[in-house]
Short mmCIF file of C-alpha atoms in Angstrom, two decimals:
data_model
loop_
_atom_site.label_atom_id
_atom_site.label_comp_id
_atom_site.label_asym_id
_atom_site.label_seq_id
_atom_site.Cartn_x
_atom_site.Cartn_y
_atom_site.Cartn_z
CA MET A 402 -125.69 17.21 -34.42
CA TYR A 403 -122.87 14.70 -34.73
CA SER A 404 -121.51 15.33 -31.24
CA SER A 405 -124.88 14.37 -29.78
CA VAL A 406 -125.00 11.30 -32.01
CA LEU A 407 -121.62 10.19 -30.69
CA LEU A 408 -122.79 10.52 -27.13
CA VAL A 409 -125.96 8.62 -27.86
CA PHE A 410 -123.84 5.79 -29.25
CA GLY A 411 -122.02 5.61 -25.93
CA LEU A 412 -118.62 6.87 -27.08
CA GLY A 413 -118.58 9.96 -24.90
CA TYR A 414 -117.08 8.61 -21.73
CA TYR A 415 -114.68 6.16 -23.33
CA PHE A 416 -113.28 8.56 -25.90
CA PHE A 417 -113.53 11.96 -24.37
CA VAL A 418 -113.23 11.80 -20.58
CA TYR A 419 -109.47 11.74 -20.41
CA LYS A 420 -108.12 10.60 -17.05
CA GLY A 421 -104.48 10.08 -17.92
CA VAL A 422 -102.61 7.30 -19.64
CA GLU A 423 -101.81 4.08 -17.84
CA ARG A 424 -99.71 1.18 -19.07
CA ALA A 425 -101.69 -0.63 -21.73
CA ASP A 426 -100.20 -4.01 -20.94
CA GLY A 427 -101.77 -3.98 -17.49
CA ALA A 428 -98.50 -4.55 -15.66
CA ASP A 429 -97.95 -2.55 -12.50
CA ASP A 430 -95.42 0.24 -12.83
CA ARG A 431 -92.57 -0.93 -10.70
CA ASP A 432 -90.08 1.62 -9.53
CA SER A 433 -87.05 1.51 -11.84
CA ARG A 434 -84.86 3.18 -9.22
CA ALA A 435 -81.14 2.56 -9.30
CA ILE A 436 -81.04 -0.66 -7.28
CA ARG A 437 -77.74 -1.42 -5.64
CA TYR A 438 -76.98 -5.06 -6.32
CA PRO A 439 -74.17 -6.89 -4.52
CA GLU A 440 -70.60 -7.14 -5.72
CA THR A 441 -69.17 -9.31 -2.94
CA LYS A 442 -69.91 -12.87 -1.84
CA SER A 443 -71.45 -12.04 1.55
CA ALA A 444 -73.63 -9.24 0.18
CA ALA A 445 -74.80 -11.45 -2.69
CA THR A 446 -75.67 -14.26 -0.27
CA LYS A 447 -77.86 -11.93 1.81
CA CYS A 448 -79.59 -10.66 -1.32
CA TYR A 449 -80.19 -14.17 -2.59
CA VAL A 450 -81.58 -15.44 0.73
CA HIS A 451 -84.02 -12.53 0.87
CA ALA A 452 -85.21 -13.17 -2.68
CA LYS A 453 -85.62 -16.90 -2.12
CA LEU A 454 -87.26 -16.88 1.30
CA PHE A 455 -89.99 -14.40 0.56
CA GLY A 456 -90.83 -15.73 -2.90
CA ARG A 457 -90.76 -12.23 -4.33
CA PRO A 458 -89.92 -11.39 -7.95
CA ASP A 459 -86.52 -10.33 -6.61
CA LEU A 460 -85.16 -13.68 -7.78
CA GLY A 461 -85.76 -12.68 -11.40
CA ASP A 462 -84.17 -9.30 -10.70
CA LEU A 463 -81.11 -10.90 -9.14
CA TYR A 464 -80.77 -13.46 -11.92
CA VAL A 465 -80.79 -10.75 -14.59
CA TYR A 466 -78.10 -8.96 -12.59
CA THR A 467 -75.96 -12.12 -12.48
CA ARG A 468 -76.11 -12.17 -16.28
CA ALA A 469 -74.82 -8.60 -16.36
CA TYR A 470 -72.08 -8.60 -13.69
CA PRO A 471 -69.17 -9.05 -13.77
CA LYS A 472 -69.42 -10.42 -17.34
CA ASN A 473 -72.37 -9.32 -19.45
CA SER A 474 -74.31 -12.12 -21.18
CA LEU A 475 -77.70 -10.40 -21.39
CA PRO A 476 -79.50 -10.66 -24.76
CA ASP A 477 -79.16 -7.83 -27.24
CA SER A 478 -80.82 -7.41 -30.65
CA GLU A 479 -78.25 -9.64 -32.38
CA ILE A 480 -78.65 -12.47 -29.88
CA ARG A 481 -82.43 -12.23 -30.15
CA ALA A 482 -82.27 -12.22 -33.96
CA ASP A 483 -80.18 -15.42 -33.83
CA ILE A 484 -82.72 -17.08 -31.53
CA LEU A 485 -85.56 -16.04 -33.85
CA ASP A 486 -83.70 -17.55 -36.83
CA GLU A 487 -83.06 -20.77 -34.91
CA PHE A 488 -86.75 -20.98 -34.04
CA LYS A 489 -87.67 -20.59 -37.71
CA GLY A 490 -85.28 -23.35 -38.71
CA ARG A 491 -86.58 -25.62 -35.97
CA VAL A 492 -90.19 -25.10 -37.11
CA GLU A 493 -89.22 -25.99 -40.69
CA GLU A 494 -87.45 -29.16 -39.52
CA MET A 495 -90.39 -30.23 -37.39
CA ARG A 496 -92.75 -29.69 -40.31
CA VAL A 497 -90.59 -31.84 -42.57
CA GLU A 498 -90.59 -34.54 -39.90
CA GLY A 499 -94.39 -34.36 -39.69
CA ARG A 500 -94.38 -33.15 -36.09
CA LEU A 501 -96.07 -29.84 -36.96
CA PRO A 502 -98.80 -29.02 -39.49
CA VAL A 503 -97.67 -27.52 -42.78
CA GLU A 504 -100.68 -25.24 -43.20
CA PRO A 505 -99.74 -21.56 -42.81
CA VAL A 506 -100.79 -20.00 -39.51
CA ARG A 507 -100.58 -16.41 -38.35
CA TYR A 508 -97.63 -15.63 -36.07
CA ILE A 509 -95.66 -18.53 -37.55
CA ASP A 510 -96.03 -17.75 -41.26
CA LYS A 511 -96.58 -14.54 -43.25
CA VAL A 512 -100.32 -14.87 -43.73
CA ASP A 513 -101.19 -11.15 -43.75
CA LEU A 514 -100.61 -9.13 -46.89
CA SER A 515 -99.53 -6.24 -44.66
CA LEU A 516 -99.36 -5.36 -40.99
CA ASP A 517 -100.84 -1.90 -41.43
CA MET A 518 -102.77 -0.99 -38.30
CA THR A 519 -105.06 1.50 -40.01
CA THR A 520 -107.13 1.88 -43.17
CA VAL A 521 -108.88 4.80 -44.85
CA LYS A 522 -112.57 4.58 -45.76
CA THR A 523 -115.15 6.83 -47.39
CA MET A 524 -118.45 6.57 -45.51
CA ASP A 525 -121.57 8.38 -44.39
CA PRO A 526 -120.85 10.25 -41.14
CA ASP A 527 -123.37 8.15 -39.21
CA GLU A 528 -121.83 4.93 -40.50
CA ALA A 529 -118.36 6.17 -39.57
CA ILE A 530 -119.56 6.77 -36.01
CA LYS A 531 -121.03 3.28 -35.83
CA LEU A 532 -117.78 1.72 -37.05
CA TYR A 533 -115.71 3.70 -34.53
CA ARG A 534 -118.08 2.53 -31.82
CA ARG A 535 -117.71 -1.14 -32.79
CA GLN A 536 -113.93 -0.93 -32.97
CA MET A 537 -113.53 0.86 -29.66
CA ARG A 538 -115.94 -1.46 -27.88
CA TYR A 539 -113.76 -4.33 -29.09
CA LEU A 540 -110.56 -2.65 -27.85
CA SER A 541 -112.21 -1.74 -24.55
CA MET A 542 -112.13 -5.44 -23.66
CA TYR A 543 -108.34 -5.18 -23.47
CA VAL A 544 -107.47 -1.48 -22.98
CA HIS A 545 -109.25 0.27 -20.13
CA GLN A 546 -108.05 3.86 -20.37
CA ALA A 547 -110.60 6.59 -21.06
CA ASN A 548 -108.33 7.73 -23.88
CA PRO A 549 -106.35 4.73 -25.13
CA PHE A 550 -104.49 6.20 -28.08
CA GLU A 551 -101.26 7.25 -26.39
CA SER A 552 -101.10 3.89 -24.61
CA LEU A 553 -101.58 2.07 -27.92
CA ARG A 554 -98.79 4.08 -29.53
CA GLN A 555 -96.47 3.26 -26.65
CA LEU A 556 -97.48 -0.38 -26.75
CA LEU A 557 -96.81 -0.61 -30.46
CA GLY A 558 -93.40 0.92 -29.84
CA ARG A 559 -92.55 -2.03 -27.58
CA SER A 560 -93.88 -4.69 -29.96
CA SER A 561 -90.69 -5.87 -31.61
CA HIS A 562 -87.40 -7.40 -30.59
CA TYR A 563 -85.74 -4.23 -31.91
CA ARG A 564 -87.40 -2.30 -29.08
CA ARG A 565 -86.33 -4.62 -26.27
CA PRO A 566 -83.34 -3.80 -24.01
CA ASP A 567 -80.02 -3.75 -25.82
CA GLY A 568 -78.27 -5.78 -23.14
CA LYS A 569 -76.05 -2.90 -22.01
CA ASP A 570 -78.04 -2.36 -18.81
CA TYR A 571 -79.90 -4.76 -16.57
CA LEU A 572 -82.49 -2.15 -15.52
CA PRO A 573 -85.39 -2.24 -15.77
CA THR A 574 -85.23 -6.00 -15.34
CA GLU A 575 -88.83 -6.36 -16.55
CA GLY A 576 -87.51 -5.59 -20.01
CA TYR A 577 -86.15 -9.14 -20.00
CA ALA A 578 -89.52 -10.69 -19.12
CA GLY A 579 -91.73 -12.70 -21.47
CA ASN A 580 -92.98 -16.11 -22.54
CA PHE A 581 -93.81 -18.01 -25.71
CA ALA A 582 -96.71 -15.68 -26.55
CA SER A 583 -94.41 -12.66 -26.31
CA PHE A 584 -91.77 -14.45 -28.36
CA ILE A 585 -94.00 -15.29 -31.33
CA GLN A 586 -95.16 -11.68 -31.49
CA ASP A 587 -91.54 -10.65 -31.87
CA TYR A 588 -91.09 -13.44 -34.40
CA TYR A 589 -94.07 -12.39 -36.52
CA TYR A 590 -92.84 -8.82 -36.81
CA SER A 591 -89.35 -10.07 -37.69
CA LEU A 592 -90.79 -11.94 -40.70
CA TYR A 593 -92.05 -8.67 -42.17
CA PHE A 594 -89.28 -6.37 -40.96
CA PRO A 595 -85.94 -8.18 -41.00
CA THR A 596 -83.92 -5.00 -40.34
CA ARG A 597 -84.16 -2.32 -37.67
CA ASN A 598 -84.50 0.39 -40.32
CA GLU A 599 -87.52 -1.34 -41.86
CA TRP A 600 -89.11 -1.68 -38.43
CA ASN A 601 -88.51 1.99 -37.58
CA ILE A 602 -90.12 3.11 -40.86
CA TYR A 603 -93.11 0.84 -40.21
CA LEU A 604 -93.43 2.02 -36.61
CA ALA A 605 -93.40 5.70 -37.56
CA ARG A 606 -96.06 5.13 -40.22
CA GLN A 607 -98.35 3.17 -37.89
CA GLN A 608 -98.06 5.68 -35.08
CA ARG A 609 -99.01 8.46 -37.49
CA GLY A 610 -102.04 6.36 -38.45
CA LEU A 611 -103.07 6.08 -34.79
CA VAL A 612 -102.78 9.85 -34.46
CA GLU A 613 -105.05 10.24 -37.49
CA ILE A 614 -107.68 7.97 -35.91
CA GLU A 615 -107.52 9.94 -32.68
CA ASN A 616 -107.89 13.24 -34.53
CA ASP A 617 -110.82 11.95 -36.57
CA VAL A 618 -112.61 10.55 -33.52
CA PHE A 619 -112.33 13.79 -31.60
CA GLY A 620 -113.14 15.76 -34.72
CA PHE A 621 -116.59 14.20 -34.86
CA LEU A 622 -117.47 16.10 -31.70
CA ASN A 623 -117.16 19.35 -33.60
CA GLU A 624 -120.06 19.98 -35.93
CA ASP A 625 -118.10 22.64 -37.85
CA TRP A 626 -115.28 20.15 -38.41
CA VAL A 627 -117.70 17.55 -39.74
CA ASP A 628 -119.35 20.11 -42.03
CA ARG A 629 -115.93 21.00 -43.46
CA ILE A 630 -114.92 17.42 -44.30
CA VAL A 631 -118.23 16.23 -45.76
CA ASN A 632 -117.85 16.04 -49.55
CA SER A 633 -120.42 16.82 -52.22
CA ASP A 634 -121.86 13.30 -51.86
CA GLY A 635 -122.42 13.77 -48.13
CA LYS A 636 -119.60 11.41 -47.17
CA VAL A 637 -116.44 11.71 -45.10
CA VAL A 638 -112.98 10.22 -45.62
CA THR A 639 -111.67 9.02 -42.27
CA THR A 640 -109.06 6.67 -40.81
CA PHE A 641 -110.06 3.50 -38.94
CA PHE A 642 -108.33 0.49 -37.40
CA SER A 643 -107.79 -2.32 -39.87
CA LYS A 644 -108.88 -5.84 -38.92
CA THR A 645 -105.24 -6.87 -38.73
CA GLY A 646 -104.48 -3.84 -36.58
CA LEU A 647 -107.21 -4.65 -34.07
CA GLU A 648 -105.96 -8.22 -33.83
CA LEU A 649 -102.31 -7.30 -33.38
CA LEU A 650 -103.00 -4.57 -30.83
CA SER A 651 -105.35 -6.68 -28.71
CA ASN A 652 -102.81 -9.53 -28.73
CA ALA A 653 -100.07 -7.11 -27.72
CA VAL A 654 -102.16 -5.96 -24.76
CA ARG A 655 -103.12 -9.52 -23.80
CA PRO A 656 -100.45 -11.92 -25.10
CA ASP A 657 -102.22 -14.85 -23.43
CA ARG A 658 -104.80 -14.63 -26.24
CA LEU A 659 -102.18 -16.29 -28.43
CA LEU A 660 -102.03 -19.44 -26.32
CA VAL A 661 -104.59 -21.20 -28.48
CA PRO A 662 -104.66 -24.78 -29.85
CA THR A 663 -103.43 -23.72 -33.30
CA LEU A 664 -100.28 -22.13 -31.88
CA LEU A 665 -99.48 -24.18 -28.78
CA PRO A 666 -97.86 -27.07 -30.76
CA TYR A 667 -95.21 -24.61 -31.96
CA ALA A 668 -94.12 -23.98 -28.39
CA GLU A 669 -92.05 -27.16 -28.70
CA ALA A 670 -89.79 -25.29 -31.13
CA PHE A 671 -89.23 -22.62 -28.45
CA THR A 672 -86.72 -24.48 -26.31
CA ASP A 673 -85.86 -23.96 -22.69
CA LYS A 674 -82.50 -22.59 -23.80
CA ASP A 675 -84.29 -20.06 -26.03
CA TRP A 676 -86.47 -18.94 -23.13
CA ARG A 677 -83.52 -18.64 -20.77
CA ASN A 678 -81.52 -16.52 -23.19
CA TYR A 679 -84.39 -14.46 -24.65
CA PHE A 680 -86.37 -13.78 -21.47
CA PRO A 681 -83.99 -14.46 -18.54
CA TYR A 682 -86.18 -12.65 -15.99
CA THR A 683 -89.28 -14.81 -16.49
CA TRP A 684 -87.24 -17.97 -16.98
CA ALA A 685 -85.64 -17.44 -13.57
CA GLU A 686 -88.96 -16.79 -11.85
CA VAL A 687 -90.59 -19.90 -13.31
CA ASN A 688 -87.54 -22.15 -12.93
CA ARG A 689 -86.57 -21.02 -9.45
CA LYS A 690 -84.56 -24.12 -8.50
CA ARG A 691 -82.44 -24.03 -11.64
CA SER A 692 -81.92 -20.28 -11.53
CA SER A 693 -81.01 -20.60 -7.86
CA ARG A 694 -78.25 -23.06 -8.77
CA GLU A 695 -76.88 -20.60 -11.32
CA ILE A 696 -77.06 -17.77 -8.80
CA ASN A 697 -75.17 -19.88 -6.25
CA ARG A 698 -72.43 -20.60 -8.79
CA TRP A 699 -72.26 -16.89 -9.54
CA ILE A 700 -72.01 -16.06 -5.81
CA ASN A 701 -69.14 -18.52 -5.38
CA GLY A 702 -67.26 -16.75 -8.16
CA LEU A 703 -67.50 -13.32 -6.52
CA LYS A 704 -64.71 -11.80 -4.50
CA LYS A 705 -64.76 -12.06 -0.72
CA ASP A 706 -65.34 -9.01 1.47
#
């Protein structure tokens, strides 16, 4: 009975026709092969000319490499934590000066009681199906996999500055990419989880919650399973996405959703220096003339052939 109801509600294809997991953030999977970057002046010049002439993202790749060799200045978790703290202090100063509103706003202030992605509800089976349908139709605007759950778990795992590259390796260079929207997501999580241990505990709990949602959704296709979980009142206890969870996950998939009028004024507190040191890859691609000057200085400091 309930499996047919699910299909009638249009969940069948989206939930249950699994075609493999793609990257939830929509970025193309670039080959993270072991790229051989130059170590001498002539080789570096050839590499730089190629990156500059063809306007490819190689300039960002090369810039990240210049921050790693021969002296490593790539951001690690401590450097990022310092930048997040400086941003917080800058926001407070700008509010005191009257340059920013003092009203609390999500992603700048702790406005959510918790960041739990999931919630447990007791509902009629038909109502549970309707709620799953509404939630997944909302997520389908941002996540396009037939089965999105593994992608969402992976995405959540990348949603904190603790999960970004540790600065010991420059590959994959895309790990050093991002903008203000990406930054304030990191910042918001840091307000709730100031230590790596707290983040890891939170992450494990939320990923278990996503597994529970996946199990419950697929369980509704099995009439015997539904019959077993229905209580004496004819209701089921199942796990759903919380409102906060839907918002955080959709913003993680599409960070540009955060570039809204209420948050854009705070971009002034995210300085060019912050961007350069937090996301050197994207900074170099956007500021190609300035990154080119730095690359040229780096080339001149390399040994000759």
